[in-house]
Amino acid sequence: MSLAFPAPCPPSHGGEGGEKQTSQDRKDFSHAWAGSSSAGSWLRRRHNSMMGLWNSRVDRHWMPCAAFGLGWSLCFGLVACAGPSSQLASGPQVAAGPMVGHVAPDRARIWVQGDGPGWLGIEYRKPGRQGWLRLLGPGGRPFRGYLPPEQAFCRVLQLSALEPQTDYEFRLLNASGPLTEEAVGGFRTPPPPGQEEALRVAFGSCAGDWGLDPSQAIFQTVAEQEPDVFLWLGDNHYYSLQEREWQQPNSMWASWKRQRSKENLQALLRWTAHYAIWDDHDYGPDNSDKLFRWKWHALAMFQAYWANPAYGSHGTPGVWFRFRRGRVEFFCLDTRFHRDPNWMEAHDEKRLLGPVQSAWLKQALASSSADFKIIVSGNQVLAQYHPFESWHQFPAERRELLSFLQDRKISGVLFLSGDRHASEVIRWPEPFPYPLYEITSSPLAAGLYPPVADSEAPERLPGTSVGKENFGLLDFQWQPEPLIRYRALNAAGEDQHPAVEIRLSELQFDEN
């Protein structure tokens, strides 16, 4: 690990990894494209190019064909479109989003919220191409995504049969044709697991309307950094304390819609892949746990508003999941749904993750071939200097995890966390075969807690405390040696301390 004042970092436009693919999924659909491709600087030009597209897109007598996805539906057919009018009935407009969710080498999930019930479609193409693609279902009809009232008119549309390491742009449609230019977005698929590519990940926690800037303009600053991925580390919105919104499901739904509709958030949603876990304030009341009365409603809302690759495992509900980006894998945890109450005595049976999630995490870490393994937690894992919520209140579970890492010689581990309304870098102070680091990022747009002095936080890396609204930025670099460069940026995009570099060579077991 080293501290270095950062030079300007070039934007990253790639990621790595993804699920296992078959040859069927990796078909070459190049015959369906028209025109030439653009690459490399596509994301830099994306807004200008898309505005040009929309200024000249429509002849009133031409109805573009739609690519419709239904959640996890399979692709039955694929054609380039520029054809006759669709058979769809006139549909809703976009109220929030669209948002890019999970992106794998061969597929992508796109979330959208409409302004009412009805059908929306999606079509996509490589930038610079003239023809759009659509997916066809049985009978040759296009897939359509219905926006149900019981899910606040939210829907996830899935694009399938994509190519790895490829830029795509998409747009939403109803029966009247393409929606406004605000209903467009784009993403780049990652390469297959194990392949190198520069990856930029932004992350943060604690976003609400009670911070210094209720408009949350910090999200515009995040979008300007052009991250490939944004990790939401919990408290991604706040139920109103004055209205006690967590006491009524209808009020909880309203809180979700209020935050997701923030104008300053929309550009980031459309052009970056988003992954989310939760913490107490987007789950329920302050310091809430498995006893929360409306936990099942909270889970339904979380699933309605995000487009993660999975929710829980082995039939056990929750919001944990994993995803791969080439030489990097992320293990995202749920520290609420199965959490024992904080007031319980810290004995060996007190649990944070619950037995199923804990077993899943160990199996996932043991089976991972990624060089960097990023464990993402809503609460701090390694900090011990403060009395607030953290894994320190669950010592048996933390001890078991760290012992497992050591016994199985799992290298390349880094922890990310939120919650604390202050940011810092922690180094585990107790003996371990290699340095264990944790980067905590908070708040994005919420109240600030007075920072604790370095002298009172012995496990903190000196100089890494941030007491302003901020977000984290990780740049994964592979040459001349693999490393992660972490920067903390404020709402104006200014670095808050020297960059922290963590080299893969540090995070290894001694072979002697």
Coordinates of C-alpha atoms in Angstrom, one line a residue:
M1 CA 0.0 0.0 0.0
S2 CA 1.2 3.5 -0.8
L3 CA -0.1 7.0 -0.7
A4 CA 0.4 9.2 -3.8
F5 CA -1.0 12.4 -4.9
P6 CA -3.1 11.5 -7.9
A7 CA -2.4 12.4 -11.5
P8 CA -5.5 12.8 -13.6
C9 CA -6.9 9.3 -14.4
P10 CA -8.2 8.6 -17.8
P11 CA -11.8 7.4 -17.9
S12 CA -12.2 3.6 -17.9
H13 CA -14.7 2.1 -20.3
G14 CA -14.3 -1.5 -19.6
G15 CA -15.0 -4.2 -17.1
E16 CA -14.1 -7.8 -16.7
G17 CA -15.7 -11.1 -16.1
G18 CA -19.3 -12.5 -16.1
E19 CA -21.2 -15.7 -15.9
K20 CA -20.3 -18.8 -17.8
Q21 CA -21.4 -18.6 -21.4
T22 CA -22.3 -21.2 -24.0
S23 CA -21.5 -21.1 -27.7
Q24 CA -25.2 -20.5 -28.3
D25 CA -25.1 -17.4 -26.2
R26 CA -22.0 -16.1 -28.0
K27 CA -23.5 -16.2 -31.5
D28 CA -22.1 -13.6 -33.9
F29 CA -25.0 -11.4 -34.9
S30 CA -22.9 -9.1 -37.0
H31 CA -25.1 -9.8 -40.0
A32 CA -27.9 -7.9 -38.3
W33 CA -26.0 -4.6 -38.0
A34 CA -25.8 -1.8 -40.5
G35 CA -23.2 0.9 -40.6
S36 CA -19.9 1.1 -38.8
S37 CA -19.0 0.7 -35.2
S38 CA -17.5 3.2 -32.8
A39 CA -15.4 2.2 -29.8
G40 CA -13.0 3.5 -27.3
S41 CA -14.2 7.1 -27.0
W42 CA -17.8 6.2 -27.3
L43 CA -18.7 7.1 -23.7
R44 CA -17.1 10.4 -24.1
R45 CA -19.2 11.2 -27.1
R46 CA -22.4 9.4 -26.0
H47 CA -24.5 12.4 -25.1
N48 CA -23.7 14.3 -28.3
S49 CA -24.2 11.3 -30.5
M50 CA -27.5 10.3 -28.9
M51 CA -28.8 13.9 -29.1
G52 CA -28.0 13.8 -32.8
L53 CA -29.7 10.5 -33.2
W54 CA -32.9 11.8 -31.6
N55 CA -32.9 15.0 -33.6
S56 CA -33.1 13.0 -36.8
R57 CA -34.6 9.7 -35.7
V58 CA -38.2 9.7 -36.7
D59 CA -40.2 9.9 -39.8
R60 CA -43.8 10.1 -38.6
H61 CA -44.8 7.3 -41.0
W62 CA -42.0 5.0 -39.7
M63 CA -42.4 3.0 -36.5
P64 CA -39.2 1.4 -35.3
C65 CA -39.3 -2.2 -34.2
A66 CA -38.9 -2.8 -30.5
A67 CA -36.8 -5.1 -28.5
F68 CA -38.8 -6.3 -25.6
G69 CA -37.4 -8.2 -22.6
L70 CA -39.3 -9.8 -19.7
G71 CA -37.1 -10.1 -16.6
W72 CA -35.1 -13.3 -17.2
S73 CA -36.8 -14.3 -20.5
L74 CA -34.9 -16.2 -23.1
C75 CA -34.1 -14.9 -26.6
F76 CA -36.2 -16.7 -29.2
G77 CA -35.2 -14.6 -32.2
L78 CA -33.2 -11.5 -33.2
V79 CA -33.7 -9.3 -36.2
A80 CA -32.5 -5.9 -37.3
C81 CA -35.3 -3.4 -37.5
A82 CA -36.5 -0.6 -39.6
G83 CA -39.8 -1.9 -40.4
P84 CA -43.6 -1.3 -40.3
S85 CA -45.5 -0.1 -37.4
S86 CA -45.7 -2.1 -34.2
Q87 CA -48.9 -3.7 -32.9
L88 CA -48.4 -2.3 -29.4
A89 CA -51.0 -0.2 -27.8
S90 CA -50.0 3.3 -26.8
G91 CA -48.0 3.0 -23.6
P92 CA -46.6 5.0 -20.6
Q93 CA -43.8 7.5 -20.4
V94 CA -40.7 7.2 -18.3
A95 CA -40.9 8.5 -14.7
A96 CA -37.4 7.5 -13.6
G97 CA -34.5 5.9 -15.3
P98 CA -33.9 3.9 -17.4
M99 CA -31.1 2.4 -15.2
V100 CA -28.5 0.0 -16.3
G101 CA -28.4 -2.9 -13.8
H102 CA -26.3 -6.1 -13.9
V103 CA -24.2 -6.4 -17.0
A104 CA -22.5 -9.7 -18.0
P105 CA -20.4 -10.5 -21.1
D106 CA -23.6 -11.8 -22.9
R107 CA -26.5 -10.0 -21.2
A108 CA -27.7 -6.8 -19.5
R109 CA -30.6 -5.9 -17.2
I110 CA -32.3 -2.5 -17.8
W111 CA -34.6 -1.1 -15.1
V112 CA -37.3 1.5 -15.8
Q113 CA -40.2 3.1 -13.9
G114 CA -43.1 4.4 -15.9
D115 CA -45.7 7.1 -15.1
G116 CA -48.5 4.5 -15.2
P117 CA -49.4 1.0 -16.1
G118 CA -48.8 -0.3 -19.6
W119 CA -46.2 -1.8 -21.9
L120 CA -42.7 -0.6 -22.7
G121 CA -40.1 -2.0 -25.0
I122 CA -36.4 -1.6 -25.5
E123 CA -34.2 -1.8 -28.6
Y124 CA -30.4 -1.7 -28.8
R125 CA -27.5 -1.5 -31.1
K126 CA -23.8 -0.9 -31.3
P127 CA -23.0 2.8 -31.4
G128 CA -22.8 4.2 -34.9
R129 CA -25.0 1.5 -36.4
Q130 CA -28.1 2.4 -38.3
G131 CA -30.2 -0.6 -37.6
W132 CA -31.7 -1.4 -34.2
L133 CA -32.2 -5.0 -32.9
R134 CA -35.2 -6.6 -31.3
L135 CA -35.9 -9.9 -29.6
L136 CA -38.8 -12.0 -30.8
G137 CA -40.9 -14.4 -28.8
P138 CA -43.1 -17.3 -29.9
G139 CA -45.2 -16.4 -32.9
G140 CA -42.7 -13.7 -34.0
R141 CA -44.2 -11.1 -31.7
P142 CA -41.8 -8.8 -29.9
F143 CA -41.3 -9.2 -26.2
R144 CA -43.0 -6.6 -24.1
G145 CA -42.5 -5.5 -20.5
Y146 CA -45.6 -4.7 -18.6
L147 CA -45.3 -2.0 -15.8
P148 CA -47.5 -3.4 -13.0
P149 CA -49.2 -1.0 -10.5
E150 CA -48.3 -3.3 -7.6
Q151 CA -44.6 -2.7 -8.3
A152 CA -45.0 1.1 -8.7
F153 CA -44.8 0.7 -12.5
C154 CA -41.2 -0.6 -12.3
R155 CA -39.9 -3.3 -14.6
V156 CA -36.6 -4.9 -15.5
L157 CA -36.0 -5.6 -19.2
Q158 CA -33.3 -8.0 -20.2
L159 CA -31.1 -7.9 -23.3
S160 CA -29.6 -11.2 -24.3
A161 CA -27.1 -12.7 -26.8
L162 CA -24.7 -9.7 -26.4
E163 CA -21.0 -9.8 -27.2
P164 CA -18.2 -9.4 -24.6
Q165 CA -16.2 -6.2 -24.4
T166 CA -18.6 -4.4 -26.6
D167 CA -20.3 -1.0 -26.4
Y168 CA -24.1 -0.9 -26.7
E169 CA -26.7 1.9 -26.6
F170 CA -30.4 1.4 -26.0
R171 CA -33.6 3.3 -26.1
L172 CA -37.1 2.8 -24.7
L173 CA -40.3 2.7 -26.8
N174 CA -44.0 2.6 -26.4
A175 CA -46.4 2.1 -29.3
S176 CA -46.0 5.7 -30.4
G177 CA -42.3 5.0 -31.0
P178 CA -39.1 6.0 -29.2
L179 CA -39.5 8.0 -26.1
T180 CA -37.7 11.2 -25.4
E181 CA -33.9 11.6 -25.4
E182 CA -34.0 11.1 -21.6
A183 CA -35.0 7.5 -22.2
V184 CA -31.7 6.4 -23.8
G185 CA -28.6 4.9 -22.2
G186 CA -25.6 2.7 -22.8
F187 CA -23.1 0.3 -21.3
R188 CA -20.1 -1.8 -22.2
T189 CA -20.1 -5.5 -21.6
P190 CA -17.2 -6.9 -19.6
P191 CA -14.8 -9.5 -21.0
P192 CA -14.9 -13.1 -20.0
P193 CA -13.6 -14.0 -16.5
G194 CA -9.8 -13.8 -16.2
Q195 CA -9.1 -11.3 -18.9
E196 CA -7.5 -7.9 -18.2
E197 CA -9.2 -4.7 -18.8
A198 CA -9.2 -1.3 -17.0
L199 CA -12.2 -1.1 -14.7
R200 CA -13.5 2.0 -12.9
V201 CA -15.9 1.5 -9.9
A202 CA -17.6 4.3 -8.1
F203 CA -19.2 3.6 -4.8
G204 CA -20.9 5.3 -1.8
S205 CA -23.6 5.2 0.8
C206 CA -26.1 7.4 2.6
A207 CA -28.1 9.4 0.1
G208 CA -31.1 11.5 1.1
D209 CA -32.7 14.9 1.1
W210 CA -31.4 15.9 4.6
G211 CA -27.8 16.7 3.5
L212 CA -26.2 19.9 2.5
D213 CA -27.7 19.8 -1.0
P214 CA -31.2 18.2 -1.1
S215 CA -30.9 18.1 -4.9
Q216 CA -28.0 15.7 -4.6
A217 CA -25.9 17.2 -7.3
I218 CA -23.0 14.9 -6.3
F219 CA -24.5 12.3 -8.6
Q220 CA -23.8 14.6 -11.6
T221 CA -20.1 14.6 -10.4
V222 CA -20.1 10.9 -10.2
A223 CA -21.4 10.6 -13.7
E224 CA -18.7 12.9 -15.0
Q225 CA -16.1 10.3 -13.8
E226 CA -17.6 7.8 -16.2
P227 CA -17.5 4.8 -14.0
D228 CA -18.2 1.3 -15.4
V229 CA -19.9 0.3 -12.2
F230 CA -21.6 2.1 -9.3
L231 CA -21.9 0.2 -6.0
W232 CA -24.7 1.4 -3.7
L233 CA -23.5 0.4 -0.2
G234 CA -26.8 1.0 1.7
D235 CA -28.9 3.8 3.1
N236 CA -29.5 4.5 -0.6
H237 CA -32.5 6.6 0.4
Y238 CA -34.0 7.5 3.8
Y239 CA -37.6 7.0 5.1
S240 CA -38.7 10.3 6.5
L241 CA -38.1 10.5 10.3
Q242 CA -40.8 13.1 10.6
E243 CA -43.4 11.1 8.7
R244 CA -42.1 7.7 10.1
E245 CA -42.6 6.3 6.6
W246 CA -41.3 2.9 7.6
Q247 CA -44.5 2.3 9.5
Q248 CA -46.7 2.1 6.4
P249 CA -45.9 0.2 3.2
N250 CA -47.6 2.9 1.0
S251 CA -45.3 5.5 2.5
M252 CA -42.3 3.3 2.0
W253 CA -43.1 3.0 -1.7
A254 CA -43.5 6.8 -2.0
S255 CA -40.1 7.2 -0.4
W256 CA -38.4 4.9 -3.0
K257 CA -40.1 6.8 -5.8
R258 CA -39.1 10.2 -4.4
Q259 CA -35.4 9.3 -4.3
R260 CA -35.2 7.5 -7.6
S261 CA -36.8 10.4 -9.4
K262 CA -34.1 12.9 -8.4
E263 CA -33.1 14.8 -11.6
N264 CA -29.4 14.9 -10.8
L265 CA -29.4 11.1 -10.6
Q266 CA -30.8 10.3 -14.0
A267 CA -27.6 10.6 -16.1
L268 CA -25.7 8.3 -13.8
L269 CA -28.5 5.7 -13.9
R270 CA -28.6 5.6 -17.7
W271 CA -24.8 5.2 -18.4
T272 CA -23.4 3.1 -15.6
A273 CA -24.1 -0.4 -14.3
H274 CA -25.6 -0.3 -10.9
Y275 CA -25.5 -2.8 -8.1
A276 CA -27.0 -2.3 -4.6
I277 CA -27.2 -3.7 -1.1
W278 CA -29.1 -2.0 1.7
D279 CA -28.6 -0.8 5.2
D280 CA -31.1 0.2 7.9
H281 CA -32.6 3.4 6.4
D282 CA -33.6 1.9 3.1
Y283 CA -34.7 -1.3 4.9
G284 CA -36.6 0.1 7.8
P285 CA -36.1 2.3 10.9
D286 CA -32.8 3.2 12.4
N287 CA -30.7 0.2 13.4
S288 CA -33.4 -2.2 12.2
D289 CA -32.9 -6.0 12.1
K290 CA -34.7 -9.2 11.3
L291 CA -37.6 -8.3 13.7
F292 CA -38.7 -5.4 11.5
R293 CA -42.4 -5.7 11.0
W294 CA -42.5 -4.8 7.3
K295 CA -39.3 -6.7 6.2
W296 CA -41.0 -8.6 3.5
H297 CA -42.5 -5.5 2.0
A298 CA -39.1 -3.9 2.2
L299 CA -37.6 -6.8 0.3
A300 CA -40.3 -6.6 -2.4
M301 CA -39.6 -2.8 -2.8
F302 CA -35.8 -3.4 -3.1
Q303 CA -36.3 -6.0 -5.8
A304 CA -38.7 -3.8 -7.6
Y305 CA -36.3 -0.8 -7.7
W306 CA -33.0 -2.6 -8.5
A307 CA -31.7 -4.9 -11.2
N308 CA -29.1 -7.0 -9.4
P309 CA -28.1 -10.4 -10.7
A310 CA -29.7 -12.3 -7.8
Y311 CA -31.4 -11.9 -4.4
G312 CA -30.4 -14.3 -1.8
S313 CA -29.4 -18.0 -2.5
H314 CA -30.6 -21.6 -2.1
G315 CA -34.2 -20.4 -1.6
T316 CA -33.3 -18.2 1.3
P317 CA -34.5 -14.6 0.8
G318 CA -32.2 -11.5 1.1
V319 CA -30.3 -9.1 -1.1
W320 CA -26.9 -10.8 -1.3
F321 CA -25.3 -11.7 -4.6
R322 CA -22.0 -11.9 -6.4
F323 CA -20.8 -10.7 -9.8
R324 CA -17.6 -11.0 -11.8
R325 CA -15.7 -8.4 -13.8
G326 CA -12.8 -10.3 -15.4
R327 CA -10.0 -10.5 -12.8
V328 CA -12.2 -8.9 -10.1
E329 CA -15.2 -10.4 -8.3
F330 CA -17.6 -8.7 -5.9
F331 CA -19.4 -10.4 -3.0
C332 CA -22.2 -8.1 -1.9
L333 CA -23.8 -8.8 1.5
D334 CA -27.1 -8.3 3.3
T335 CA -26.5 -7.2 6.9
R336 CA -30.2 -6.5 7.7
F337 CA -32.7 -9.2 6.7
H338 CA -31.3 -12.0 9.0
R339 CA -29.5 -9.7 11.5
D340 CA -30.0 -10.5 15.2
P341 CA -30.8 -7.3 17.3
N342 CA -27.9 -5.2 18.3
W343 CA -29.1 -5.3 22.0
M344 CA -28.4 -9.0 22.2
E345 CA -25.3 -10.0 24.1
A346 CA -22.3 -10.6 21.8
H347 CA -22.2 -14.4 22.2
D348 CA -21.3 -17.1 19.7
E349 CA -24.9 -17.5 18.5
K350 CA -25.4 -13.8 17.7
R351 CA -25.5 -13.6 13.9
L352 CA -25.3 -10.8 11.4
L353 CA -25.6 -12.7 8.1
G354 CA -27.5 -15.8 9.1
P355 CA -26.3 -19.3 8.5
V356 CA -27.3 -19.6 4.8
Q357 CA -25.7 -16.3 3.7
S358 CA -22.6 -17.1 5.8
A359 CA -22.1 -20.5 4.2
W360 CA -22.8 -19.0 0.7
L361 CA -20.1 -16.3 1.3
K362 CA -17.5 -18.9 2.3
Q363 CA -18.3 -21.1 -0.6
A364 CA -18.2 -18.2 -3.1
L365 CA -14.9 -17.0 -1.8
A366 CA -13.4 -20.5 -1.9
S367 CA -14.5 -21.1 -5.4
S368 CA -13.5 -17.7 -6.8
S369 CA -10.6 -17.6 -9.3
A370 CA -10.5 -13.8 -9.3
D371 CA -7.3 -12.0 -8.4
F372 CA -9.1 -9.2 -6.4
K373 CA -12.0 -10.3 -4.2
I374 CA -14.1 -7.4 -3.0
I375 CA -16.4 -8.0 -0.1
V376 CA -19.1 -5.4 0.1
S377 CA -20.9 -4.8 3.4
G378 CA -23.4 -2.2 4.6
N379 CA -21.7 -2.0 8.0
Q380 CA -18.0 -1.7 8.7
V381 CA -16.2 -5.0 9.1
L382 CA -12.7 -4.2 10.5
A383 CA -13.2 -1.0 12.5
Q384 CA -13.1 -1.5 16.3
Y385 CA -12.5 2.0 17.7
H386 CA -16.2 3.2 17.8
P387 CA -19.4 1.9 19.5
F388 CA -21.7 2.3 16.4
E389 CA -23.1 -0.5 14.3
S390 CA -20.4 -2.7 12.8
W391 CA -19.2 -6.3 12.7
H392 CA -17.5 -5.6 16.0
Q393 CA -20.9 -6.2 17.6
F394 CA -20.9 -9.7 16.0
P395 CA -17.4 -10.9 17.0
A396 CA -18.0 -14.6 16.5
E397 CA -19.1 -14.1 12.9
R398 CA -16.2 -11.8 12.1
R399 CA -13.7 -14.2 13.7
E400 CA -15.1 -17.1 11.7
L401 CA -14.8 -15.2 8.4
L402 CA -11.3 -14.0 9.0
S403 CA -10.3 -17.5 10.2
F404 CA -11.8 -19.0 7.1
L405 CA -9.8 -16.6 4.9
Q406 CA -6.6 -17.6 6.6
D407 CA -7.3 -21.3 6.8
R408 CA -8.2 -21.5 3.1
K409 CA -5.5 -19.1 2.1
I410 CA -7.8 -16.8 0.2
S411 CA -5.8 -14.0 -1.2
G412 CA -6.6 -10.6 -2.8
V413 CA -9.4 -9.6 -0.3
L414 CA -10.5 -6.0 0.1
F415 CA -13.5 -4.8 2.1
L416 CA -15.9 -1.9 1.1
S417 CA -18.5 -0.5 3.5
G418 CA -20.7 2.5 4.2
D419 CA -23.0 3.7 6.9
R420 CA -20.7 5.9 9.0
H421 CA -21.4 9.4 7.6
A422 CA -17.6 9.8 7.2
S423 CA -15.1 8.0 5.0
E424 CA -11.8 6.4 5.9
V425 CA -9.4 3.5 5.1
I426 CA -9.0 0.9 7.8
R427 CA -6.2 -1.6 8.2
W428 CA -7.0 -4.7 10.4
P429 CA -4.8 -4.2 13.5
E430 CA -4.5 -7.8 14.5
P431 CA -2.2 -10.4 13.1
F432 CA -3.1 -11.7 9.7
P433 CA -0.8 -13.2 6.9
Y434 CA -1.3 -10.2 4.7
P435 CA -2.7 -6.6 5.2
L436 CA -6.5 -6.5 5.3
Y437 CA -7.9 -3.2 4.2
E438 CA -11.4 -1.7 4.4
I439 CA -12.5 1.4 2.5
T440 CA -15.6 3.1 4.0
S441 CA -17.4 5.7 1.9
S442 CA -20.1 7.9 3.4
P443 CA -22.1 10.0 3.0
L444 CA -23.1 10.7 -0.6
A445 CA -25.8 13.2 0.3
A446 CA -26.8 13.1 3.9
G447 CA -25.9 14.5 7.3
L448 CA -22.2 14.5 8.5
Y449 CA -20.9 13.1 11.7
P450 CA -17.9 14.9 13.3
P451 CA -14.8 12.9 12.2
V452 CA -12.8 11.0 14.8
A453 CA -9.2 12.1 15.0
D454 CA -6.6 9.7 13.7
S455 CA -5.1 9.5 17.2
E456 CA -8.4 8.0 18.4
A457 CA -8.7 5.5 15.5
P458 CA -5.5 3.5 15.6
E459 CA -6.6 1.1 12.8
R460 CA -7.2 4.0 10.3
L461 CA -4.6 4.9 7.7
P462 CA -3.5 8.4 8.7
G463 CA -4.8 11.1 6.5
T464 CA -7.7 9.1 5.0
S465 CA -10.5 10.5 7.0
V466 CA -13.1 12.5 5.1
G467 CA -15.7 14.6 6.8
K468 CA -17.6 15.9 3.7
E469 CA -20.1 14.6 1.3
N470 CA -18.1 12.3 -0.9
F471 CA -17.9 9.2 -3.0
G472 CA -15.2 6.6 -3.6
L473 CA -13.5 5.8 -6.9
L474 CA -11.5 2.6 -7.6
D475 CA -9.4 2.2 -10.7
F476 CA -8.2 -1.3 -11.3
Q477 CA -4.9 -1.4 -13.2
W478 CA -2.9 -4.4 -14.4
Q479 CA 0.3 -3.1 -15.9
P480 CA 3.1 -2.9 -15.0
E481 CA 1.6 -4.6 -11.9
P482 CA -1.9 -5.3 -10.7
L483 CA -3.1 -2.6 -8.3
I484 CA -6.2 -0.7 -7.0
R485 CA -6.0 3.0 -6.8
Y486 CA -8.6 4.5 -4.4
R487 CA -9.6 8.2 -4.4
A488 CA -12.2 10.0 -2.3
L489 CA -13.9 12.9 -4.2
N490 CA -16.2 15.5 -2.9
A491 CA -19.3 16.9 -4.6
A492 CA -17.1 19.2 -6.7
G493 CA -15.0 16.3 -7.9
E494 CA -12.0 17.4 -5.8
D495 CA -9.7 14.8 -4.2
Q496 CA -9.9 14.8 -0.4
H497 CA -6.6 13.2 0.3
P498 CA -3.7 11.5 -1.6
A499 CA -4.7 8.4 -3.5
V500 CA -4.3 5.1 -1.8
E501 CA -2.7 2.3 -3.9
I502 CA -3.1 -1.3 -2.9
R503 CA -1.1 -3.7 -4.9
L504 CA -2.1 -7.3 -5.5
S505 CA 1.3 -8.4 -4.5
E506 CA 0.5 -7.2 -0.9
L507 CA -2.6 -9.2 -0.6
Q508 CA -0.9 -12.6 -0.8
F509 CA 0.1 -15.4 1.5
D510 CA 3.7 -16.1 2.0
E511 CA 4.5 -19.3 0.2
N512 CA 7.5 -20.1 2.5

